[in-house]
CSV table of N, CA and C in Angstrom, one decimal:
chain,number,residue,atom,x,y,z
A,209,GLN,N,0.9,-1.2,0.0
A,209,GLN,CA,0.0,0.0,0.0
A,209,GLN,C,0.9,1.2,0.0
A,210,VAL,N,0.5,2.2,-0.8
A,210,VAL,CA,1.2,3.4,-1.0
A,210,VAL,C,0.3,4.6,-0.9
A,211,VAL,N,0.8,5.7,-0.2
A,211,VAL,CA,0.1,7.0,-0.2
A,211,VAL,C,1.0,8.0,-1.0
A,212,VAL,N,0.4,8.7,-1.9
A,212,VAL,CA,1.0,9.7,-2.6
A,212,VAL,C,0.4,11.0,-2.3
A,213,GLY,N,1.1,12.0,-1.8
A,213,GLY,CA,0.5,13.3,-1.4
A,213,GLY,C,-0.1,13.4,-0.1
A,214,GLY,N,0.3,12.5,0.9
A,214,GLY,CA,-0.2,12.6,2.2
A,214,GLY,C,0.8,11.9,3.1
A,215,ASP,N,0.6,12.1,4.4
A,215,ASP,CA,1.5,11.4,5.4
A,215,ASP,C,0.7,10.5,6.4
A,216,THR,N,-0.6,10.3,6.1
A,216,THR,CA,-1.3,9.4,7.0
A,216,THR,C,-1.4,8.0,6.2
A,217,PRO,N,-1.7,7.0,6.9
A,217,PRO,CA,-1.8,5.7,6.3
A,217,PRO,C,-2.8,5.6,5.1
A,218,PRO,N,-2.6,4.8,4.2
A,218,PRO,CA,-3.6,4.7,3.1
A,218,PRO,C,-4.8,4.1,3.5
A,219,ALA,N,-5.9,4.3,2.8
A,219,ALA,CA,-7.2,3.7,3.0
A,219,ALA,C,-7.0,2.2,3.1
A,220,PRO,N,-7.6,1.5,4.0
A,220,PRO,CA,-7.4,0.1,4.1
A,220,PRO,C,-7.6,-0.8,2.8
A,221,SER,N,-8.5,-0.3,1.9
A,221,SER,CA,-8.8,-1.1,0.8
A,221,SER,C,-8.0,-0.6,-0.5
A,222,ALA,N,-7.2,0.4,-0.3
A,222,ALA,CA,-6.4,0.9,-1.4
A,222,ALA,C,-5.0,0.3,-1.6
A,223,ALA,N,-4.7,0.0,-2.8
A,223,ALA,CA,-3.3,-0.4,-3.1
A,223,ALA,C,-2.5,0.9,-3.3
A,224,LEU,N,-3.1,1.9,-4.0
A,224,LEU,CA,-2.5,3.2,-4.2
A,224,LEU,C,-3.5,4.2,-3.8
A,225,ASP,N,-3.2,5.1,-2.8
A,225,ASP,CA,-4.1,6.2,-2.3
A,225,ASP,C,-3.5,7.5,-2.7
A,226,LEU,N,-4.1,8.2,-3.7
A,226,LEU,CA,-3.7,9.5,-4.1
A,226,LEU,C,-4.4,10.5,-3.4
A,227,ARG,N,-3.7,11.5,-2.9
A,227,ARG,CA,-4.4,12.6,-2.1
A,227,ARG,C,-4.0,13.9,-2.6
A,228,GLY,N,-4.9,14.9,-2.5
A,228,GLY,CA,-4.6,16.2,-2.9
A,228,GLY,C,-5.9,16.9,-3.2
A,229,ASN,N,-5.8,18.2,-3.2
A,229,ASN,CA,-7.0,19.0,-3.5
A,229,ASN,C,-6.8,20.1,-4.6
A,230,ASN,N,-5.7,19.9,-5.3
A,230,ASN,CA,-5.4,20.9,-6.4
A,230,ASN,C,-5.0,20.2,-7.7
A,231,GLY,N,-5.4,19.0,-7.9
A,231,GLY,CA,-5.1,18.3,-9.1
A,231,GLY,C,-5.8,16.9,-9.1
A,232,GLY,N,-5.7,16.3,-10.3
A,232,GLY,CA,-6.3,15.0,-10.5
A,232,GLY,C,-5.4,13.9,-10.9
A,233,LEU,N,-5.9,12.8,-11.2
A,233,LEU,CA,-5.1,11.7,-11.8
A,233,LEU,C,-5.1,11.7,-13.3
A,234,LEU,N,-3.9,11.7,-13.9
A,234,LEU,CA,-3.8,11.7,-15.3
A,234,LEU,C,-3.2,10.4,-15.8
A,235,ILE,N,-4.0,9.6,-16.5
A,235,ILE,CA,-3.5,8.3,-16.9
A,235,ILE,C,-2.9,8.5,-18.3
A,236,PRO,N,-2.2,7.4,-18.8
A,236,PRO,CA,-1.6,7.5,-20.1
A,236,PRO,C,-2.6,7.9,-21.2
A,237,ARG,N,-2.2,8.8,-22.1
A,237,ARG,CA,-3.0,9.2,-23.2
A,237,ARG,C,-2.3,8.8,-24.5
A,238,MET,N,-3.1,8.1,-25.4
A,238,MET,CA,-2.6,7.6,-26.6
A,238,MET,C,-3.7,7.4,-27.7
A,239,THR,N,-3.2,7.3,-28.9
A,239,THR,CA,-4.2,7.0,-30.0
A,239,THR,C,-4.6,5.6,-30.0
A,240,THR,N,-5.6,5.3,-30.8
A,240,THR,CA,-6.0,3.9,-30.9
A,240,THR,C,-4.9,3.0,-31.4
A,241,ALA,N,-4.1,3.5,-32.4
A,241,ALA,CA,-3.0,2.7,-32.9
A,241,ALA,C,-1.9,2.4,-31.8
A,242,GLU,N,-1.6,3.4,-31.0
A,242,GLU,CA,-0.7,3.3,-29.9
A,242,GLU,C,-1.2,2.3,-28.9
A,243,ARG,N,-2.5,2.4,-28.5
A,243,ARG,CA,-3.1,1.5,-27.6
A,243,ARG,C,-3.1,0.1,-28.0
A,244,SER,N,-3.4,-0.1,-29.3
A,244,SER,CA,-3.4,-1.4,-29.9
A,244,SER,C,-2.1,-2.1,-30.0
A,245,ALA,N,-1.0,-1.2,-29.9
A,245,ALA,CA,0.4,-1.8,-29.9
A,245,ALA,C,0.9,-2.2,-28.6
A,246,ILE,N,0.1,-2.1,-27.5
A,246,ILE,CA,0.5,-2.5,-26.2
A,246,ILE,C,0.5,-4.1,-26.2
A,247,ALA,N,1.6,-4.7,-25.9
A,247,ALA,CA,1.7,-6.1,-25.9
A,247,ALA,C,1.1,-6.7,-24.6
A,248,SER,N,0.2,-7.6,-24.8
A,248,SER,CA,-0.4,-8.4,-23.7
A,248,SER,C,-1.0,-7.4,-22.6
A,249,PRO,N,-2.0,-6.5,-23.1
A,249,PRO,CA,-2.5,-5.6,-22.0
A,249,PRO,C,-3.3,-6.3,-21.0
A,250,ALA,N,-3.0,-6.0,-19.7
A,250,ALA,CA,-3.7,-6.7,-18.6
A,250,ALA,C,-5.2,-6.4,-18.6
A,251,ALA,N,-6.0,-7.3,-18.2
A,251,ALA,CA,-7.4,-7.1,-18.0
A,251,ALA,C,-7.6,-6.0,-17.0
A,252,GLY,N,-8.4,-5.0,-17.2
A,252,GLY,CA,-8.6,-3.9,-16.4
A,252,GLY,C,-7.7,-2.7,-16.7
A,253,LEU,N,-6.7,-2.8,-17.6
A,253,LEU,CA,-5.8,-1.7,-18.0
A,253,LEU,C,-6.6,-0.6,-18.5
A,254,LEU,N,-6.3,0.7,-18.0
A,254,LEU,CA,-7.0,1.9,-18.3
A,254,LEU,C,-6.0,2.8,-19.2
A,255,VAL,N,-6.5,3.4,-20.2
A,255,VAL,CA,-5.9,4.4,-21.0
A,255,VAL,C,-6.9,5.5,-21.4
A,256,TYR,N,-6.4,6.7,-21.7
A,256,TYR,CA,-7.3,7.7,-22.3
A,256,TYR,C,-7.0,7.6,-23.9
A,257,ASN,N,-8.0,7.2,-24.6
A,257,ASN,CA,-7.8,7.1,-26.1
A,257,ASN,C,-8.1,8.4,-26.7
A,258,THR,N,-7.0,9.1,-27.2
A,258,THR,CA,-7.2,10.4,-27.8
A,258,THR,C,-7.9,10.4,-29.2
A,259,SER,N,-7.9,9.2,-29.9
A,259,SER,CA,-8.6,9.1,-31.1
A,259,SER,C,-10.1,9.1,-30.9
A,260,LEU,N,-10.5,8.4,-29.9
A,260,LEU,CA,-12.0,8.3,-29.5
A,260,LEU,C,-12.5,9.3,-28.5
A,261,GLN,N,-11.5,10.0,-27.9
A,261,GLN,CA,-11.8,10.9,-26.8
A,261,GLN,C,-12.6,10.2,-25.7
A,262,CYS,N,-12.1,9.1,-25.2
A,262,CYS,CA,-12.8,8.4,-24.1
A,262,CYS,C,-11.8,7.6,-23.3
A,263,LEU,N,-12.2,7.4,-22.1
A,263,LEU,CA,-11.4,6.6,-21.1
A,263,LEU,C,-11.7,5.1,-21.5
A,264,GLU,N,-10.7,4.3,-21.8
A,264,GLU,CA,-10.9,2.9,-22.2
A,264,GLU,C,-10.4,2.0,-21.2
A,265,MET,N,-11.0,0.8,-21.1
A,265,MET,CA,-10.6,-0.3,-20.2
A,265,MET,C,-10.5,-1.5,-21.0
A,266,ASN,N,-9.5,-2.4,-20.8
A,266,ASN,CA,-9.5,-3.7,-21.4
A,266,ASN,C,-10.4,-4.6,-20.6
A,267,ALA,N,-11.6,-4.9,-21.1
A,267,ALA,CA,-12.5,-5.8,-20.5
A,267,ALA,C,-12.3,-7.2,-20.9
A,268,GLY,N,-11.3,-7.5,-21.7
A,268,GLY,CA,-11.0,-8.8,-22.1
A,268,GLY,C,-9.8,-9.4,-21.3
A,269,SER,N,-9.0,-10.1,-21.9
A,269,SER,CA,-7.8,-10.7,-21.3
A,269,SER,C,-6.6,-10.2,-22.0
A,270,SER,N,-5.4,-10.6,-21.5
A,270,SER,CA,-4.2,-10.2,-22.1
A,270,SER,C,-4.1,-10.8,-23.5
A,271,ALA,N,-4.5,-12.1,-23.6
A,271,ALA,CA,-4.5,-12.7,-24.9
A,271,ALA,C,-5.5,-12.3,-25.9
A,272,SER,N,-6.7,-11.8,-25.4
A,272,SER,CA,-7.7,-11.4,-26.2
A,272,SER,C,-8.4,-10.1,-25.7
A,273,PRO,N,-7.7,-8.9,-26.0
A,273,PRO,CA,-8.1,-7.7,-25.4
A,273,PRO,C,-9.5,-7.3,-26.0
A,274,ASP,N,-10.3,-6.6,-25.1
A,274,ASP,CA,-11.6,-6.1,-25.5
A,274,ASP,C,-11.7,-4.7,-24.9
A,275,TRP,N,-11.2,-3.8,-25.8
A,275,TRP,CA,-11.2,-2.3,-25.3
A,275,TRP,C,-12.6,-1.7,-25.3
A,276,THR,N,-13.0,-1.2,-24.2
A,276,THR,CA,-14.4,-0.7,-24.0
A,276,THR,C,-14.3,0.8,-23.5
A,277,CYS,N,-15.0,1.7,-24.2
A,277,CYS,CA,-15.1,3.1,-23.7
A,277,CYS,C,-15.9,3.1,-22.4
A,278,LEU,N,-15.4,3.7,-21.4
A,278,LEU,CA,-16.2,3.8,-20.1
A,278,LEU,C,-17.0,5.2,-20.2
A,279,SER,N,-18.2,5.0,-20.4
A,279,SER,CA,-19.1,6.2,-20.7
A,279,SER,C,-19.7,6.8,-19.4
A,280,VAL,N,-19.7,8.1,-19.3
A,280,VAL,CA,-20.3,8.8,-18.2
A,280,VAL,C,-21.6,9.4,-18.6
A,281,ALA,N,-21.9,9.2,-20.0
A,281,ALA,CA,-23.1,9.8,-20.5
A,281,ALA,C,-24.3,9.0,-19.9
A,282,ALA,N,-25.5,9.7,-19.8
A,282,ALA,CA,-26.6,9.0,-19.2
A,282,ALA,C,-27.2,8.2,-20.2
A,283,ALA,N,-27.9,7.1,-19.8
A,283,ALA,CA,-28.6,6.2,-20.6
A,283,ALA,C,-29.8,6.9,-21.2
A,284,GLY,N,-30.2,6.7,-22.4
A,284,GLY,CA,-31.3,7.3,-23.0
A,284,GLY,C,-32.0,6.5,-24.0
A,285,VAL,N,-33.3,6.5,-23.9
A,285,VAL,CA,-34.2,5.8,-24.9
A,285,VAL,C,-35.1,6.8,-25.5
A,286,GLY,N,-35.5,6.6,-26.8
A,286,GLY,CA,-36.4,7.5,-27.4
A,286,GLY,C,-37.9,7.3,-26.9
A,287,ALA,N,-38.2,6.0,-26.7
A,287,ALA,CA,-39.6,5.7,-26.3
A,287,ALA,C,-39.6,4.3,-25.7
A,288,ILE,N,-40.5,4.1,-24.7
A,288,ILE,CA,-40.8,2.8,-24.2
A,288,ILE,C,-42.2,2.5,-24.6
A,289,ASN,N,-42.4,1.3,-25.2
A,289,ASN,CA,-43.7,0.9,-25.7
A,289,ASN,C,-44.4,0.2,-24.6
A,290,CYS,N,-45.1,1.0,-23.7
A,290,CYS,CA,-45.7,0.5,-22.5
A,290,CYS,C,-46.9,-0.4,-22.8
A,291,GLY,N,-47.6,-0.2,-24.0
A,291,GLY,CA,-48.7,-1.0,-24.3
A,291,GLY,C,-48.3,-2.4,-24.8
A,292,ALA,N,-47.0,-2.6,-25.1
A,292,ALA,CA,-46.5,-3.9,-25.5
A,292,ALA,C,-45.9,-4.8,-24.4
A,293,ALA,N,-46.1,-4.4,-23.2
A,293,ALA,CA,-45.5,-5.2,-22.1
A,293,ALA,C,-46.0,-6.6,-22.2
A,294,THR,N,-45.1,-7.6,-22.1
A,294,THR,CA,-45.5,-8.9,-22.3
A,294,THR,C,-45.1,-9.8,-21.1
A,295,PRO,N,-46.1,-10.3,-20.3
A,295,PRO,CA,-45.7,-11.1,-19.1
A,295,PRO,C,-45.4,-12.6,-19.6
A,296,SER,N,-44.6,-13.2,-18.9
A,296,SER,CA,-44.2,-14.6,-19.2
A,296,SER,C,-45.3,-15.6,-18.9
A,297,ASN,N,-46.1,-15.2,-17.9
A,297,ASN,CA,-47.2,-16.1,-17.5
A,297,ASN,C,-48.2,-15.3,-16.7
A,298,SER,N,-49.3,-15.9,-16.3
A,298,SER,CA,-50.4,-15.3,-15.5
A,298,SER,C,-50.1,-15.5,-14.0
A,299,LEU,N,-50.5,-14.5,-13.2
A,299,LEU,CA,-50.4,-14.7,-11.8
A,299,LEU,C,-51.7,-15.0,-11.1
A,300,ARG,N,-51.6,-15.6,-10.0
A,300,ARG,CA,-52.9,-16.0,-9.3
A,300,ARG,C,-52.7,-15.4,-7.9
A,301,VAL,N,-53.9,-15.0,-7.3
A,301,VAL,CA,-53.9,-14.5,-5.9
A,301,VAL,C,-53.3,-15.5,-5.0
A,302,ASN,N,-52.5,-15.1,-4.1
A,302,ASN,CA,-51.9,-15.8,-3.0
A,302,ASN,C,-50.9,-16.9,-3.5
A,303,MET,N,-50.5,-16.8,-4.7
A,303,MET,CA,-49.5,-17.7,-5.3
A,303,MET,C,-48.2,-17.0,-5.7
A,304,ASP,N,-47.1,-17.5,-5.2
A,304,ASP,CA,-45.8,-16.9,-5.5
A,304,ASP,C,-45.6,-16.6,-6.9
A,305,ALA,N,-45.1,-15.4,-7.3
A,305,ALA,CA,-44.8,-15.0,-8.7
A,305,ALA,C,-43.5,-15.5,-9.2
A,306,ALA,N,-42.7,-16.2,-8.4
A,306,ALA,CA,-41.3,-16.6,-8.8
A,306,ALA,C,-41.3,-17.2,-10.2
A,307,GLY,N,-40.3,-16.8,-11.0
A,307,GLY,CA,-40.2,-17.2,-12.4
A,307,GLY,C,-40.9,-16.4,-13.4
A,308,THR,N,-41.7,-15.4,-12.9
A,308,THR,CA,-42.4,-14.5,-13.8
A,308,THR,C,-41.6,-13.3,-14.2
A,309,SER,N,-41.7,-12.9,-15.4
A,309,SER,CA,-41.0,-11.7,-15.9
A,309,SER,C,-41.9,-11.0,-16.9
A,310,VAL,N,-41.6,-9.7,-17.1
A,310,VAL,CA,-42.3,-8.9,-18.1
A,310,VAL,C,-41.3,-8.3,-19.0
A,311,THR,N,-41.5,-8.5,-20.3
A,311,THR,CA,-40.6,-7.9,-21.3
A,311,THR,C,-41.3,-6.6,-21.8
A,312,LEU,N,-40.5,-5.5,-21.8
A,312,LEU,CA,-40.9,-4.2,-22.2
A,312,LEU,C,-40.0,-3.6,-23.3
A,313,PRO,N,-40.5,-3.5,-24.6
A,313,PRO,CA,-39.7,-3.0,-25.7
A,313,PRO,C,-39.4,-1.5,-25.6
A,314,TYR,N,-38.3,-1.1,-26.1
A,314,TYR,CA,-37.9,0.3,-26.3
A,314,TYR,C,-37.3,0.6,-27.6
A,315,THR,N,-37.3,1.8,-28.0
A,315,THR,CA,-36.6,2.3,-29.3
A,315,THR,C,-35.8,3.4,-28.9
A,316,GLY,N,-34.8,3.7,-29.8
A,316,GLY,CA,-34.0,4.8,-29.7
A,316,GLY,C,-32.9,4.8,-28.5
A,317,GLY,N,-32.5,3.5,-28.2
A,317,GLY,CA,-31.5,3.3,-27.2
A,317,GLY,C,-30.2,3.9,-27.6
A,318,ASN,N,-29.4,4.5,-26.7
A,318,ASN,CA,-28.1,5.1,-27.0
A,318,ASN,C,-26.9,4.3,-26.6
A,319,GLY,N,-27.1,3.0,-26.2
A,319,GLY,CA,-26.0,2.1,-25.9
A,319,GLY,C,-25.3,2.4,-24.5
A,320,ASN,N,-25.8,3.3,-23.8
A,320,ASN,CA,-25.1,3.6,-22.5
A,320,ASN,C,-25.8,2.7,-21.4
A,321,TYR,N,-25.0,2.8,-20.2
A,321,TYR,CA,-25.4,2.0,-19.1
A,321,TYR,C,-26.5,2.5,-18.3
A,322,TYR,N,-27.5,1.7,-17.9
A,322,TYR,CA,-28.6,2.1,-17.0
A,322,TYR,C,-28.5,1.4,-15.7
A,323,LYS,N,-29.0,2.0,-14.6
A,323,LYS,CA,-29.0,1.4,-13.3
A,323,LYS,C,-30.1,0.5,-13.1
A,324,GLY,N,-29.9,-0.5,-12.3
A,324,GLY,CA,-31.0,-1.4,-11.9
A,324,GLY,C,-32.1,-0.6,-11.0
A,325,GLN,N,-33.2,-1.3,-10.9
A,325,GLN,CA,-34.2,-0.7,-10.1
A,325,GLN,C,-35.2,-1.7,-9.7
A,326,ALA,N,-35.9,-1.5,-8.5
A,326,ALA,CA,-37.0,-2.3,-8.1
A,326,ALA,C,-38.1,-1.4,-7.7
A,327,VAL,N,-39.3,-1.8,-8.2
A,327,VAL,CA,-40.5,-1.0,-8.1
A,327,VAL,C,-41.7,-1.8,-7.5
A,328,ALA,N,-42.3,-1.3,-6.4
A,328,ALA,CA,-43.4,-2.0,-5.9
A,328,ALA,C,-44.7,-1.8,-6.7
A,329,SER,N,-45.6,-2.8,-6.7
A,329,SER,CA,-46.8,-2.7,-7.5
A,329,SER,C,-47.8,-1.8,-6.7
A,330,THR,N,-48.7,-1.2,-7.6
A,330,THR,CA,-49.9,-0.5,-7.1
A,330,THR,C,-51.1,-1.2,-7.7
A,331,GLY,N,-52.3,-0.9,-7.3
A,331,GLY,CA,-53.5,-1.6,-7.7
A,331,GLY,C,-53.5,-3.0,-7.0
A,332,VAL,N,-53.0,-4.0,-7.6
A,332,VAL,CA,-52.8,-5.3,-6.9
A,332,VAL,C,-51.4,-5.1,-6.3
A,333,THR,N,-51.4,-5.2,-4.9
A,333,THR,CA,-50.2,-5.0,-4.2
A,333,THR,C,-49.5,-6.4,-3.9
A,334,GLY,N,-48.3,-6.2,-3.4
A,334,GLY,CA,-47.6,-7.5,-3.0
A,334,GLY,C,-46.5,-7.9,-4.0
A,335,LEU,N,-46.4,-7.2,-5.1
A,335,LEU,CA,-45.4,-7.6,-6.1
A,335,LEU,C,-44.4,-6.6,-6.3
A,336,THR,N,-43.2,-7.0,-6.7
A,336,THR,CA,-42.1,-6.1,-7.1
A,336,THR,C,-41.5,-6.5,-8.4
A,337,ALA,N,-41.3,-5.5,-9.3
A,337,ALA,CA,-40.7,-5.6,-10.6
A,337,ALA,C,-39.3,-5.1,-10.4
A,338,SER,N,-38.3,-6.0,-10.8
A,338,SER,CA,-36.9,-5.7,-10.6
A,338,SER,C,-36.2,-5.7,-12.0
A,339,LEU,N,-35.4,-4.7,-12.3
A,339,LEU,CA,-34.7,-4.6,-13.5
A,339,LEU,C,-33.2,-4.6,-13.1
A,340,ALA,N,-32.4,-5.5,-13.6
A,340,ALA,CA,-31.0,-5.5,-13.4
A,340,ALA,C,-30.3,-4.4,-14.2
A,341,GLY,N,-29.3,-3.8,-13.7
A,341,GLY,CA,-28.6,-2.8,-14.6
A,341,GLY,C,-28.0,-3.4,-15.8
A,342,GLY,N,-27.7,-2.7,-16.8
A,342,GLY,CA,-27.1,-3.2,-18.0
A,342,GLY,C,-26.9,-2.1,-19.0
A,343,TYR,N,-26.6,-2.5,-20.2
A,343,TYR,CA,-26.3,-1.5,-21.3
A,343,TYR,C,-27.5,-1.6,-22.2
A,344,LEU,N,-28.0,-0.4,-22.6
A,344,LEU,CA,-29.0,-0.3,-23.7
A,344,LEU,C,-28.5,-0.7,-25.0
A,345,ALA,N,-29.3,-1.3,-25.8
A,345,ALA,CA,-29.0,-1.6,-27.3
A,345,ALA,C,-28.9,-0.2,-27.9
A,346,SER,N,-28.1,-0.1,-29.0
A,346,SER,CA,-28.1,1.1,-29.8
A,346,SER,C,-29.2,0.9,-30.8
A,347,GLY,N,-30.3,1.6,-30.5
A,347,GLY,CA,-31.6,1.4,-31.3
A,347,GLY,C,-32.7,0.8,-30.5
A,348,SER,N,-33.2,-0.3,-31.1
A,348,SER,CA,-34.3,-1.0,-30.4
A,348,SER,C,-33.8,-2.1,-29.5
A,349,GLY,N,-34.5,-2.4,-28.4
A,349,GLY,CA,-34.2,-3.5,-27.5
A,349,GLY,C,-35.4,-3.8,-26.5
A,350,ASN,N,-35.1,-4.6,-25.5
A,350,ASN,CA,-36.1,-4.9,-24.6
A,350,ASN,C,-35.6,-4.9,-23.2
A,351,PHE,N,-36.4,-4.3,-22.2
A,351,PHE,CA,-36.1,-4.5,-20.8
A,351,PHE,C,-36.8,-5.7,-20.3
A,352,SER,N,-36.2,-6.5,-19.4
A,352,SER,CA,-36.8,-7.6,-18.8
A,352,SER,C,-36.9,-7.5,-17.3
A,353,PHE,N,-38.1,-7.3,-16.8
A,353,PHE,CA,-38.3,-7.1,-15.4
A,353,PHE,C,-38.7,-8.4,-14.8
A,354,ALA,N,-38.0,-8.8,-13.7
A,354,ALA,CA,-38.3,-10.0,-13.0
A,354,ALA,C,-39.4,-9.6,-11.9
A,355,ILE,N,-40.5,-10.4,-11.9
A,355,ILE,CA,-41.6,-10.1,-10.9
A,355,ILE,C,-41.5,-11.1,-9.8
A,356,THR,N,-41.5,-10.5,-8.6
A,356,THR,CA,-41.5,-11.4,-7.4
A,356,THR,C,-42.6,-11.0,-6.5
A,357,GLY,N,-42.8,-11.8,-5.5
A,357,GLY,CA,-43.8,-11.5,-4.4
A,357,GLY,C,-45.1,-12.3,-4.7
A,358,THR,N,-46.1,-12.0,-3.9
A,358,THR,CA,-47.4,-12.7,-4.0
A,358,THR,C,-48.6,-11.7,-4.2
A,359,PRO,N,-49.3,-11.7,-5.3
A,359,PRO,CA,-50.4,-10.8,-5.4
A,359,PRO,C,-51.4,-10.9,-4.3
A,360,ALA,N,-51.8,-9.7,-3.8
A,360,ALA,CA,-52.7,-9.8,-2.7
A,360,ALA,C,-54.2,-9.9,-3.1
A,361,SER,N,-54.5,-9.6,-4.3
A,361,SER,CA,-55.9,-9.6,-4.8
A,361,SER,C,-55.9,-9.8,-6.3
A,362,THR,N,-57.2,-9.9,-6.8
A,362,THR,CA,-57.3,-9.9,-8.3
A,362,THR,C,-57.3,-8.6,-8.9
A,363,GLY,N,-57.0,-8.4,-10.1
A,363,GLY,CA,-57.0,-7.1,-10.7
A,363,GLY,C,-55.8,-6.8,-11.5
A,364,ILE,N,-55.5,-5.5,-11.7
A,364,ILE,CA,-54.3,-5.2,-12.4
A,364,ILE,C,-53.2,-4.6,-11.6
A,365,ALA,N,-52.0,-5.2,-11.6
A,365,ALA,CA,-50.8,-4.7,-11.0
A,365,ALA,C,-50.1,-3.8,-11.9
A,366,SER,N,-49.9,-2.6,-11.3
A,366,SER,CA,-49.2,-1.5,-12.1
A,366,SER,C,-47.8,-1.3,-11.5
A,367,PHE,N,-46.8,-0.9,-12.3
A,367,PHE,CA,-45.5,-0.6,-11.8
A,367,PHE,C,-45.0,0.7,-12.5
A,368,ALA,N,-44.7,1.7,-11.7
A,368,ALA,CA,-44.3,3.0,-12.3
A,368,ALA,C,-42.8,2.9,-12.5
A,369,ILE,N,-42.4,2.8,-13.8
A,369,ILE,CA,-40.9,2.6,-14.0
A,369,ILE,C,-40.4,3.9,-14.8
A,370,THR,N,-39.2,4.2,-14.6
A,370,THR,CA,-38.4,5.2,-15.4
A,370,THR,C,-37.0,4.6,-15.8
A,371,VAL,N,-36.8,4.5,-17.0
A,371,VAL,CA,-35.5,4.1,-17.5
A,371,VAL,C,-35.1,4.9,-18.7
A,372,GLY,N,-33.8,5.3,-18.8
A,372,GLY,CA,-33.4,6.1,-19.9
A,372,GLY,C,-34.1,7.3,-20.3
A,373,GLY,N,-34.6,8.0,-19.2
A,373,GLY,CA,-35.3,9.3,-19.3
A,373,GLY,C,-36.7,9.1,-19.8
A,374,GLN,N,-37.2,7.9,-19.9
A,374,GLN,CA,-38.6,7.8,-20.3
A,374,GLN,C,-39.4,7.0,-19.1
A,375,SER,N,-40.7,7.3,-19.0
A,375,SER,CA,-41.4,6.7,-17.9
A,375,SER,C,-42.6,5.9,-18.5
A,376,CYS,N,-43.1,4.9,-17.7
A,376,CYS,CA,-44.1,4.0,-18.2
A,376,CYS,C,-45.0,3.6,-17.0
């Protein structure tokens, strides 16, 4: 463990603890060609790609690099087709919803990362719709919400969701 810019012990979980309030961390900057010339890049290696103007990480292995831009742009979709929500099966009162999912199509995805969410049902209560975080497709795609819980009554269960700047 190493501290740079300070005289107190490093944070317990840090291998390298950089401290300061008048500058930031500057990682190697290179073109795509220069980055591609790195022999056996370690998984997790970070560079700033000046050709693409993005922070890249090798998400692959040394033998098979997979350079991925780490985006800080917000996830965005043009529209969610709420009327086309498709459940995988029907639910019954007082029966566990385990194994049930709802597919919800979207258009205009920008390929960025969206956070996961869990939303409680209204109308018919007792259910939760959960969406794992992931990357939007560029263009059209589907969200898949896992439904858990036990419906408390008959009727329609509604879930107020917001993903990629659109609500349904």
